[in-house]
Short mmCIF file of C-alpha atoms and ligand atoms in Angstrom, two decimals:
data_model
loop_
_atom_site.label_atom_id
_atom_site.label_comp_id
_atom_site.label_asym_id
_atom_site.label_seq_id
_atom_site.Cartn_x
_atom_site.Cartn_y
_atom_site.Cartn_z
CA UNK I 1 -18.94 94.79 127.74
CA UNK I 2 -16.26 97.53 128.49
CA UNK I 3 -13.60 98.43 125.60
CA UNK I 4 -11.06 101.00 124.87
CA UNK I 5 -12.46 102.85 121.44
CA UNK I 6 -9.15 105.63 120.60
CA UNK I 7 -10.53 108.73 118.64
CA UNK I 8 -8.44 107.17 115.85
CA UNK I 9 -5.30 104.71 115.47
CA UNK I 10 -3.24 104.67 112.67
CA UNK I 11 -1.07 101.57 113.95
CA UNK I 12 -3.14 99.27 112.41
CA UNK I 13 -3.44 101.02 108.69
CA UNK I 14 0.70 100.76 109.27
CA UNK I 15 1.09 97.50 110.10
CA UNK I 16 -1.40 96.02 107.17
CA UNK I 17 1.40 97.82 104.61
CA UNK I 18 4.25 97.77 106.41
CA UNK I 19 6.20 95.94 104.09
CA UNK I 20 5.57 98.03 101.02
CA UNK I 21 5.60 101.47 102.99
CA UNK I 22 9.52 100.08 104.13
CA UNK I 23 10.51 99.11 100.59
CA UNK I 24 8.92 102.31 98.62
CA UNK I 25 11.23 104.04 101.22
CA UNK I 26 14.33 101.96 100.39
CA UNK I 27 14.30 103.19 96.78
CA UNK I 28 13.66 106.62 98.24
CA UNK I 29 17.07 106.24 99.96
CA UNK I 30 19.03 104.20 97.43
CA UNK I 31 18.26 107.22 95.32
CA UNK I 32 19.02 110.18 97.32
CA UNK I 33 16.75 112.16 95.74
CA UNK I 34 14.70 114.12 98.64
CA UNK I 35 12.90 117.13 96.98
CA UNK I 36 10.31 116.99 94.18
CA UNK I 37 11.26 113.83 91.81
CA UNK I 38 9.60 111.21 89.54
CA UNK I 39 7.86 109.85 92.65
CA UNK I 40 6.62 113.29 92.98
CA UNK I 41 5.36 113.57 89.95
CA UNK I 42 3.69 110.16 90.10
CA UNK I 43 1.67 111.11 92.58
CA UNK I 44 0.73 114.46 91.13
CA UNK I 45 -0.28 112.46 88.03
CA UNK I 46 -2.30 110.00 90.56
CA UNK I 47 -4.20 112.82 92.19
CA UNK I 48 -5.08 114.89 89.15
CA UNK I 49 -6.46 111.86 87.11
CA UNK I 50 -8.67 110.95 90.50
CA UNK I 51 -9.93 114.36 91.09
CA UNK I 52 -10.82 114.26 87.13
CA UNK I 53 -8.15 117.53 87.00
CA UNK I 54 -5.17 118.20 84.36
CA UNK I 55 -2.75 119.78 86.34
CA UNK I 56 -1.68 118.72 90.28
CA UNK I 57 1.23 119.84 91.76
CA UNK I 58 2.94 118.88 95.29
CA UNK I 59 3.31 121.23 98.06
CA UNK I 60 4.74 121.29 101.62
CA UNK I 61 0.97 120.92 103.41
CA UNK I 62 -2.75 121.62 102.74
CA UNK I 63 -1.90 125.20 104.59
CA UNK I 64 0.31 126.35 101.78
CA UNK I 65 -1.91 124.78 99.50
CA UNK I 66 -4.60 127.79 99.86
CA UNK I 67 -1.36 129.82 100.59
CA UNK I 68 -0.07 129.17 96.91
CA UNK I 69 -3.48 128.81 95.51
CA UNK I 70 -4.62 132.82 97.00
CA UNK I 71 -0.76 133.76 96.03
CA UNK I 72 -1.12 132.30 92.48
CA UNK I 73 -4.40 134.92 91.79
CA UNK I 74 -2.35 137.79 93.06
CA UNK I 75 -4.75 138.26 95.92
CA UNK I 76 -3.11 140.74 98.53
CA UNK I 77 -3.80 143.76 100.69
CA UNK I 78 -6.97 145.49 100.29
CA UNK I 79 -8.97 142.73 98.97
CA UNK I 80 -11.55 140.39 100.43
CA UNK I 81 -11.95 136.59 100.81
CA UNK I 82 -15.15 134.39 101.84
CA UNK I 83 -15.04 131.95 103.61
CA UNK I 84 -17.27 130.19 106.57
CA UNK I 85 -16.40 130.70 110.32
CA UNK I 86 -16.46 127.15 111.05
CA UNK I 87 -13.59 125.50 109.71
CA UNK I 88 -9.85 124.55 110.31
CA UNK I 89 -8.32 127.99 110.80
CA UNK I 90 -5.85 127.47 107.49
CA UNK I 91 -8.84 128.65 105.53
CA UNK I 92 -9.02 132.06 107.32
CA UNK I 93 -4.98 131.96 108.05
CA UNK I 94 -4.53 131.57 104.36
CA UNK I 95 -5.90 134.75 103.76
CA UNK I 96 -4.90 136.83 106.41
CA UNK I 97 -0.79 135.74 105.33
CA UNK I 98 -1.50 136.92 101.85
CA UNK I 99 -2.33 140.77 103.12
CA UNK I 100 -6.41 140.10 102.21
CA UNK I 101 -9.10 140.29 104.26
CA UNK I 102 -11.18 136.92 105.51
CA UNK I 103 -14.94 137.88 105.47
CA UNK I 104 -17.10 134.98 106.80
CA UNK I 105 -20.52 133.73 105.70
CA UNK I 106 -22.12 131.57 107.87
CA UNK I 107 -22.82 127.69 107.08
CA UNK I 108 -25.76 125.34 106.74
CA UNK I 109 -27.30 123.98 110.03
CA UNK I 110 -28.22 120.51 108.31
CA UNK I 111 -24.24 120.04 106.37
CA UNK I 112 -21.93 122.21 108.22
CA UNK I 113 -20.94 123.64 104.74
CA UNK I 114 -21.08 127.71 103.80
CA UNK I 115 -24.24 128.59 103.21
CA UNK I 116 -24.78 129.95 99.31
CA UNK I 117 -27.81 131.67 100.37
CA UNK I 118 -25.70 134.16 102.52
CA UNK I 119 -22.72 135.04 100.39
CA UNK I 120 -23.93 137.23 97.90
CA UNK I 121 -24.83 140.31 100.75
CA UNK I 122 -21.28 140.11 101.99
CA UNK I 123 -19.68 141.01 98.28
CA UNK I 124 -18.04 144.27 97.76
CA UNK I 125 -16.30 145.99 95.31
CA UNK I 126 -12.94 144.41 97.34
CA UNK I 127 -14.26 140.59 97.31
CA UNK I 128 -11.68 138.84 95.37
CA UNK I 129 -12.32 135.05 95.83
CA UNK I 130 -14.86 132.37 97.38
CA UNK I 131 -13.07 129.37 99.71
CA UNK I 132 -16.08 126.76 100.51
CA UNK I 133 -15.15 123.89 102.46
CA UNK I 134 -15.96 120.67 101.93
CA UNK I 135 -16.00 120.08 105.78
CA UNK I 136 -15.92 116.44 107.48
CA UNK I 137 -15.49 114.50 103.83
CA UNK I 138 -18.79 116.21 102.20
CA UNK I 139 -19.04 118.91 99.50
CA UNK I 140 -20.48 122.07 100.03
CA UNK I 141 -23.36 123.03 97.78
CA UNK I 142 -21.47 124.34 94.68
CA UNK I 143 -24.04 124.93 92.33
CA UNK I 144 -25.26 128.21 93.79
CA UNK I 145 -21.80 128.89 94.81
CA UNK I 146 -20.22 128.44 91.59
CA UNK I 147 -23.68 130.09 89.91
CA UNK I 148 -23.02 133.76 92.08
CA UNK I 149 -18.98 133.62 91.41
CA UNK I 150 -19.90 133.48 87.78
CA UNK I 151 -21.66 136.26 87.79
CA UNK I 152 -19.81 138.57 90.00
CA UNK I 153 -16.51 137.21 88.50
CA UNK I 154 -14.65 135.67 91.61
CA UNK I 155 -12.40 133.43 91.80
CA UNK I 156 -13.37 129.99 93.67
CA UNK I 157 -10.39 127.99 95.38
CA UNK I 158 -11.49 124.61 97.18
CA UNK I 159 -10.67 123.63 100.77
CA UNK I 160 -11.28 119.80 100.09
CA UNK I 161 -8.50 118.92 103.01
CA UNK I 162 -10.73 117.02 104.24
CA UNK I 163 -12.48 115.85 101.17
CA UNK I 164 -10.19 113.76 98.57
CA UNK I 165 -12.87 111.67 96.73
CA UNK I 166 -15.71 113.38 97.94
CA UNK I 167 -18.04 113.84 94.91
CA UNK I 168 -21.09 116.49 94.77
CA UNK I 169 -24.28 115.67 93.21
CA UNK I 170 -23.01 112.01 91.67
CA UNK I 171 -26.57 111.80 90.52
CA UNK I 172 -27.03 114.75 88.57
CA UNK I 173 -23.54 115.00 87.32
CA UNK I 174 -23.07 111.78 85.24
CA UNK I 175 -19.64 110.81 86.80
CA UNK I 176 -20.19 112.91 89.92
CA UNK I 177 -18.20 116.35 90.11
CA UNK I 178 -14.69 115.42 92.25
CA UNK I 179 -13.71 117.74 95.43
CA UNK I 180 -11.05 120.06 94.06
CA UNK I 181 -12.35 119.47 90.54
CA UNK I 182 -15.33 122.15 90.67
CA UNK I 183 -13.57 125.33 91.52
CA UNK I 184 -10.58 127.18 89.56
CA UNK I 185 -8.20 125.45 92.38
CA UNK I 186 -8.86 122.72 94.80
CA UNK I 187 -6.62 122.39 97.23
CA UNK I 188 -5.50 119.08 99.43
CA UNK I 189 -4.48 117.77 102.54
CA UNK I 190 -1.96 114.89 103.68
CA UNK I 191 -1.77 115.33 107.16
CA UNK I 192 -1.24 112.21 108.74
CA UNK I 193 -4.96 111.63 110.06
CA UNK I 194 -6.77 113.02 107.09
CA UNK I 195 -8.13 109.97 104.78
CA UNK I 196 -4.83 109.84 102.20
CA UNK I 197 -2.29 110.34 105.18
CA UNK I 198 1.76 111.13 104.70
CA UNK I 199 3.99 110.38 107.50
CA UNK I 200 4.25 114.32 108.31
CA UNK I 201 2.96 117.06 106.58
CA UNK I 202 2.17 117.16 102.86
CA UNK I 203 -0.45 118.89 100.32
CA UNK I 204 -1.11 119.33 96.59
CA UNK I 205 -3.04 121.48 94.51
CA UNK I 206 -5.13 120.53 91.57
CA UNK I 207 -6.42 122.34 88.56
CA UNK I 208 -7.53 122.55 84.68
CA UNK I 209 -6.13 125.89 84.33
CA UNK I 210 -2.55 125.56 82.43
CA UNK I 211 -1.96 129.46 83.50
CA UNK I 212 -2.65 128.82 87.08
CA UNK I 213 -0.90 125.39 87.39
CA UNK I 214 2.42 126.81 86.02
CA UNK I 215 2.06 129.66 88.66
CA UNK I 216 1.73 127.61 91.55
CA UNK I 217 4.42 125.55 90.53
CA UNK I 218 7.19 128.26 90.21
CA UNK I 219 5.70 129.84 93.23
CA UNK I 220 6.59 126.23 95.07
CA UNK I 221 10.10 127.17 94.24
CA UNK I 222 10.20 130.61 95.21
CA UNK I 223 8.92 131.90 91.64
CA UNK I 224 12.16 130.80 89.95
CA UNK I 225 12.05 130.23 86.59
CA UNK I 226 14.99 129.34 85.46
CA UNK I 227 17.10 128.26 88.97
CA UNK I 228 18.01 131.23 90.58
CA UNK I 229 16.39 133.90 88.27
CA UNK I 230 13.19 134.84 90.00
CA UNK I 231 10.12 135.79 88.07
CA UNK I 232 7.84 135.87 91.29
CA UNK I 233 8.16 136.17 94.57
CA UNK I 234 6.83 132.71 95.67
CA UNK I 235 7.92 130.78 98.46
CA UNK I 236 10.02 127.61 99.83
CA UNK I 237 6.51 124.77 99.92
CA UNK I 238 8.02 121.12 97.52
CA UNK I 239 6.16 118.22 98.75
CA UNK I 240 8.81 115.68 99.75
CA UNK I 241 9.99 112.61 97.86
CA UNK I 242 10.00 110.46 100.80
CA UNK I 243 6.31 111.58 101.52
CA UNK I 244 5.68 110.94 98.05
CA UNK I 245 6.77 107.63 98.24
CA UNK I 246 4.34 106.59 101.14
CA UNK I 247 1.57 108.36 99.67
CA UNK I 248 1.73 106.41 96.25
CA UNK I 249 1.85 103.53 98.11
CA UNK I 250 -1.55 103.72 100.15
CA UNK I 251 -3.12 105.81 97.75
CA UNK I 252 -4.06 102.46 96.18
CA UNK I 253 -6.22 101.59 99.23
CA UNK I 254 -7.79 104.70 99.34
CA UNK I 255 -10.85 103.36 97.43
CA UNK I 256 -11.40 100.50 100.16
CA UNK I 257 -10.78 102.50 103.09
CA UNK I 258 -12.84 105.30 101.76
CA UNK I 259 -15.72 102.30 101.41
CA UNK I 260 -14.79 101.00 104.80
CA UNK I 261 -15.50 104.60 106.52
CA UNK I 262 -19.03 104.65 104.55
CA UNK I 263 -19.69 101.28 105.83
CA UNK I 264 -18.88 102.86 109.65
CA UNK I 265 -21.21 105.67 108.68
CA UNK I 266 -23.93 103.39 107.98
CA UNK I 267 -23.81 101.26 110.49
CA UNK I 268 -23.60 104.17 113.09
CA UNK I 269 -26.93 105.66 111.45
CA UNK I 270 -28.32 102.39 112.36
CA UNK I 271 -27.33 101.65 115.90
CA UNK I 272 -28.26 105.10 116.20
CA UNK I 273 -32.39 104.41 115.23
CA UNK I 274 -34.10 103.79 118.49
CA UNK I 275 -31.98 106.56 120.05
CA UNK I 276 -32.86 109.04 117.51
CA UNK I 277 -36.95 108.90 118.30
CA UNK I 278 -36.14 109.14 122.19
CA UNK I 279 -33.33 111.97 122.42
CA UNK I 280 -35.00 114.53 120.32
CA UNK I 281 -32.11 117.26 119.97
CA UNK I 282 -29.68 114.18 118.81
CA UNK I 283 -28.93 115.06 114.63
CA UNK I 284 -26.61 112.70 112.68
CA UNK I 285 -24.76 113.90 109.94
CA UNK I 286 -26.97 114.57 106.87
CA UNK I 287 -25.95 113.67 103.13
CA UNK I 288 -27.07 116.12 101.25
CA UNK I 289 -28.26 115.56 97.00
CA UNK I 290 -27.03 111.88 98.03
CA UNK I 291 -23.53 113.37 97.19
CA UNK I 292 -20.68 110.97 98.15
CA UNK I 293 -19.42 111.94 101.36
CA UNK I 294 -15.88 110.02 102.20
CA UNK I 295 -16.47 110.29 106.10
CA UNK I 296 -13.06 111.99 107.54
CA UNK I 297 -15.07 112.70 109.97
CA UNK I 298 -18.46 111.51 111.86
CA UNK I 299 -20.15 114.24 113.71
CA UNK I 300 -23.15 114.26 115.87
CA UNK I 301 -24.78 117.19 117.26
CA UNK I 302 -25.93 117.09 120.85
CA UNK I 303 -27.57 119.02 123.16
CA UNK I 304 -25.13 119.31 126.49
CA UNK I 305 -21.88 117.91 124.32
CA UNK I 306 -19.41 118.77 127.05
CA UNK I 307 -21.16 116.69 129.60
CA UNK I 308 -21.94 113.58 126.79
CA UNK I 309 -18.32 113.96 126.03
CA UNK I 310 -16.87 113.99 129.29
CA UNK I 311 -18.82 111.09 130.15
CA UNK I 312 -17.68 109.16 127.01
CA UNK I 313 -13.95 109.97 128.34
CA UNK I 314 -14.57 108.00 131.49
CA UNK I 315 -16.27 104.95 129.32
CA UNK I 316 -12.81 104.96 127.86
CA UNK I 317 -14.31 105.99 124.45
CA UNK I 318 -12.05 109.06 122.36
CA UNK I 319 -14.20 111.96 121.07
CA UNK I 320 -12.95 115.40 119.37
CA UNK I 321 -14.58 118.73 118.77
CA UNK I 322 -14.66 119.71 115.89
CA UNK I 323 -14.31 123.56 116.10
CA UNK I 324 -14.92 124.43 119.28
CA UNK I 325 -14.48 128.01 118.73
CA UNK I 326 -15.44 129.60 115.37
CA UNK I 327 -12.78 131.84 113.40
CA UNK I 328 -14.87 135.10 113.86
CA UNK I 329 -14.29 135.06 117.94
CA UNK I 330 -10.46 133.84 117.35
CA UNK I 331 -8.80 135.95 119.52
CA UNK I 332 -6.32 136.94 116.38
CA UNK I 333 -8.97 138.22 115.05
CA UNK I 334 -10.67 140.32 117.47
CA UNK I 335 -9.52 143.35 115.02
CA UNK I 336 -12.07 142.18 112.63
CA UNK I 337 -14.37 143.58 115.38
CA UNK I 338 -17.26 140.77 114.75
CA UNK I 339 -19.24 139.73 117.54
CA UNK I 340 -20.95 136.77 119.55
CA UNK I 341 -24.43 136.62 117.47
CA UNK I 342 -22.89 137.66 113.90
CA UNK I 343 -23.18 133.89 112.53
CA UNK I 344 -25.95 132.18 114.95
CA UNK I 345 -25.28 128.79 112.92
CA UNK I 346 -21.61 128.46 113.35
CA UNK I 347 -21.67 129.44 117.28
CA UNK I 348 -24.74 127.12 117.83
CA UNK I 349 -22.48 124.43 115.83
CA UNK I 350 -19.53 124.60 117.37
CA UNK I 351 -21.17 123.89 120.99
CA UNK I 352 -23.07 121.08 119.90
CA UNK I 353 -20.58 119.26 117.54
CA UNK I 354 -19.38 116.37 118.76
CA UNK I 355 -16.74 113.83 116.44
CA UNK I 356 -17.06 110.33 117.07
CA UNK I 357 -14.21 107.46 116.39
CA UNK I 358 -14.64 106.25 112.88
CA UNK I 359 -11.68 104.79 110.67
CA UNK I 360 -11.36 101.45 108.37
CA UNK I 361 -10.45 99.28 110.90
CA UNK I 362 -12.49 100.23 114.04
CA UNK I 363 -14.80 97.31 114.36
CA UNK I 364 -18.56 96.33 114.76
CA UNK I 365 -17.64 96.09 118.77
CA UNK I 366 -16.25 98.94 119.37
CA UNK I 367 -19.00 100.88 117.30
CA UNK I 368 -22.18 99.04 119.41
CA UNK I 369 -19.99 99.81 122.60
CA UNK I 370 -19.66 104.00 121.65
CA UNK I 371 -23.72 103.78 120.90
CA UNK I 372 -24.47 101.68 123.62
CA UNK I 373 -22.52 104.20 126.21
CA UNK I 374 -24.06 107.44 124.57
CA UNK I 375 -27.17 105.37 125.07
CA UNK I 376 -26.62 105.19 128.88
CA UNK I 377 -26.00 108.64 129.06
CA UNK I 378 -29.49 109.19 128.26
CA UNK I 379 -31.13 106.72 130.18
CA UNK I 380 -29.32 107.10 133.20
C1 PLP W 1 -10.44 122.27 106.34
C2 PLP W 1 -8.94 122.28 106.39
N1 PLP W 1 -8.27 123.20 105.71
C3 PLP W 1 -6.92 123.24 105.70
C4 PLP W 1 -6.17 122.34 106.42
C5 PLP W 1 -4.70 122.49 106.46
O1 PLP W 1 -4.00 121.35 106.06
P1 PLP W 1 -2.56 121.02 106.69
O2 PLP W 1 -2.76 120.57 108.09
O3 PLP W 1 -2.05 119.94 105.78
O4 PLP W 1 -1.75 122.25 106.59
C6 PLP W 1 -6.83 121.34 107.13
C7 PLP W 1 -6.07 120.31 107.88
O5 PLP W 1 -6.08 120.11 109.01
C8 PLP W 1 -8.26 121.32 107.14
O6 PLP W 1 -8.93 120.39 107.84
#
């Protein structure tokens, strides 16, 4: 058996709606209407009533989406942000664009996610905000979280990028908390990969705070309030119509895909069984407090990744690493002056994390071919 297995393909999500995708973007045209819009506001009706939110608003990408979100709280020089180290660097960039300092807490061997238990020693009297991650489709443990921002009165903002319809603790919480729906702003990406995916770049931000949803929308539009009378500075970020348009149209597939990438989850964890007693430093991803995890991403942790991965390159199979450099040791931020050894977890992470394909339509073949190569990597 020898396949080609691509890291992902979005051709074939295209085709199966190709039709609808070309119409919704005729009335896009026959209207003219590029910037913000009723189709705009469709979809930030859509996203708020499936993160269980009252307020969403469009933006320009999930970057600006913590942009506006830190922006809309006023944060700014001199104060202080957590955040973990191993993430997509918008969460730290985020920050640093506002004026504020990004001070990272390490994450949770076993989820990836910031670790609660190490956040409250890094507060000061400058710590303005929390940002967990709900990293690779699962969300961090917000109880705790939530519990210590409570009581030292921080603000929490939610990178759930990668995490639309990701729910934490479904068992506990009768109708399972939502991603984006637990802090005071959760914050959204469309980038064309991520599991809701626009045809460029696109983001929203969701809330239950009146206050703060009215502030992020003016600051969307440079803070004007009416045209051309500015009562912030905010900046240029409208989600496009035309983006809209596509997003609203496979938004209503998002429930089926999302069960489609659990089902590739699964059956991974399965073909993975017999591996799992005989490779000993092989870990699959965990679900933690059986939360729903939506799968944007399937990572394994290995032992000698490079070499696995390399060797999964020549079986024609696509792989990403997922970071391969934590945010600390970014060379932009060598003025922070941390240090190789200042979050053990993250480092030891970000050598051994390995992403494997998974996506609706990759099939049972092409999953039994990736576990049968990584399989021959060990035996051979
Ligand atoms: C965790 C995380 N945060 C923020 C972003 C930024 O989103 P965007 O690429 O839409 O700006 C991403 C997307 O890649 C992400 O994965």
């Amino acid at each position: 058996m020898k396949m080609k297995v691509p890291f992902f393909d979005l051709s074939p999500q295209f085709y199966s709606i190709e039709g609808e995708i070309r119409s919704a973007l005729d009335e896009v045209f026959k209207t003219q209407q590029f910037i913000l819009g009723p189709k705009v506001e469709t979809l930030e009706q859509t996203i708020a009533n499936y993160c269980q939110t009252r307020y969403a608003i469009g933006v320009a990408s999930g970057s600006d989406a913590l942009l506006l979100s830190l922006m809309a709280f006023g944060i700014g020089t001199g104060d202080e942000v957590l955040l973990p180290p191993f993430t997509f660097f918008a969460t730290a960039g985020a920050v640093s664009r506002t004026g504020a300092t990004p001070v990272f807490i390490d994450i949770d061997e076993e989820t990836h996610n910031i670790d609660p238990s190490k956040i409250e020693e890094k507060i000061t009297s400058k710590t303005k905000a929390i940002i967990p991650v709900h990293l690779f489709g699962q969300c961090a443990d917000m109880d705790p979280l939530l519990q210590i921002a409570k009581t030292k009165k921080l603000f929490v903002i939610e990178d759930a990028a990668q995490a639309l319809g990701a729910e934490y603790r479904p068992h506990l919480n009768t109708n399972g908390k939502r991603a984006g729906q637990m802090g005071d702003l959760g914050c959204f990406s469309f980038y064309p990969t991520k599991n809701l995916g626009a045809f460029g770049d696109a983001g929203m931000v969701v809330t239950d705070n009146p206050h703060l949803a009215e502030r992020t929308r003016l600051l969307r539009a440079h803070g004007s309030q009416p045209k051309y009378f500015h009562k912030w500075i905010g900046i240029n970020s409208r989600l496009d119509t035309i983006q809209a348009a596509i997003l609203l149209v496979k938004f209503k597939y998002l429930e089926k895909w999302t069960t489609e990438r659990q089902r590739k989850a699964e059956r991974y964890q399965l073909l993975f069984r017999d591996l799992l007693s005989s490779v000993s430093d092989l870990k699959l991803p965990m679900i933690q407090y059986q939360n729903r995890h939506i799968f944007h991403q399937y990572v394994i942790r290995v032992l000698g990744r490079d070499q696995l991965r390399q060797f999964l390159t020549g079986e024609g199979i696509g792989t990403d690493i997922y970071y391969p450099l934590p945010l600390h040791l970014q060379e932009c931020y060598s003025f922070l002056k941390y240090q190789r050894g200042d979050f053990p977890v993250s480092e030891k992470t970000s050598e051994e994390a390995l992403a494997l394909p998974i996506y609706p339509e990759l099939t049972e073949d092409q999953q039994m071919f990736v576990v049968d190569r990584i399989k021959a990597f060990y035996v051979k």
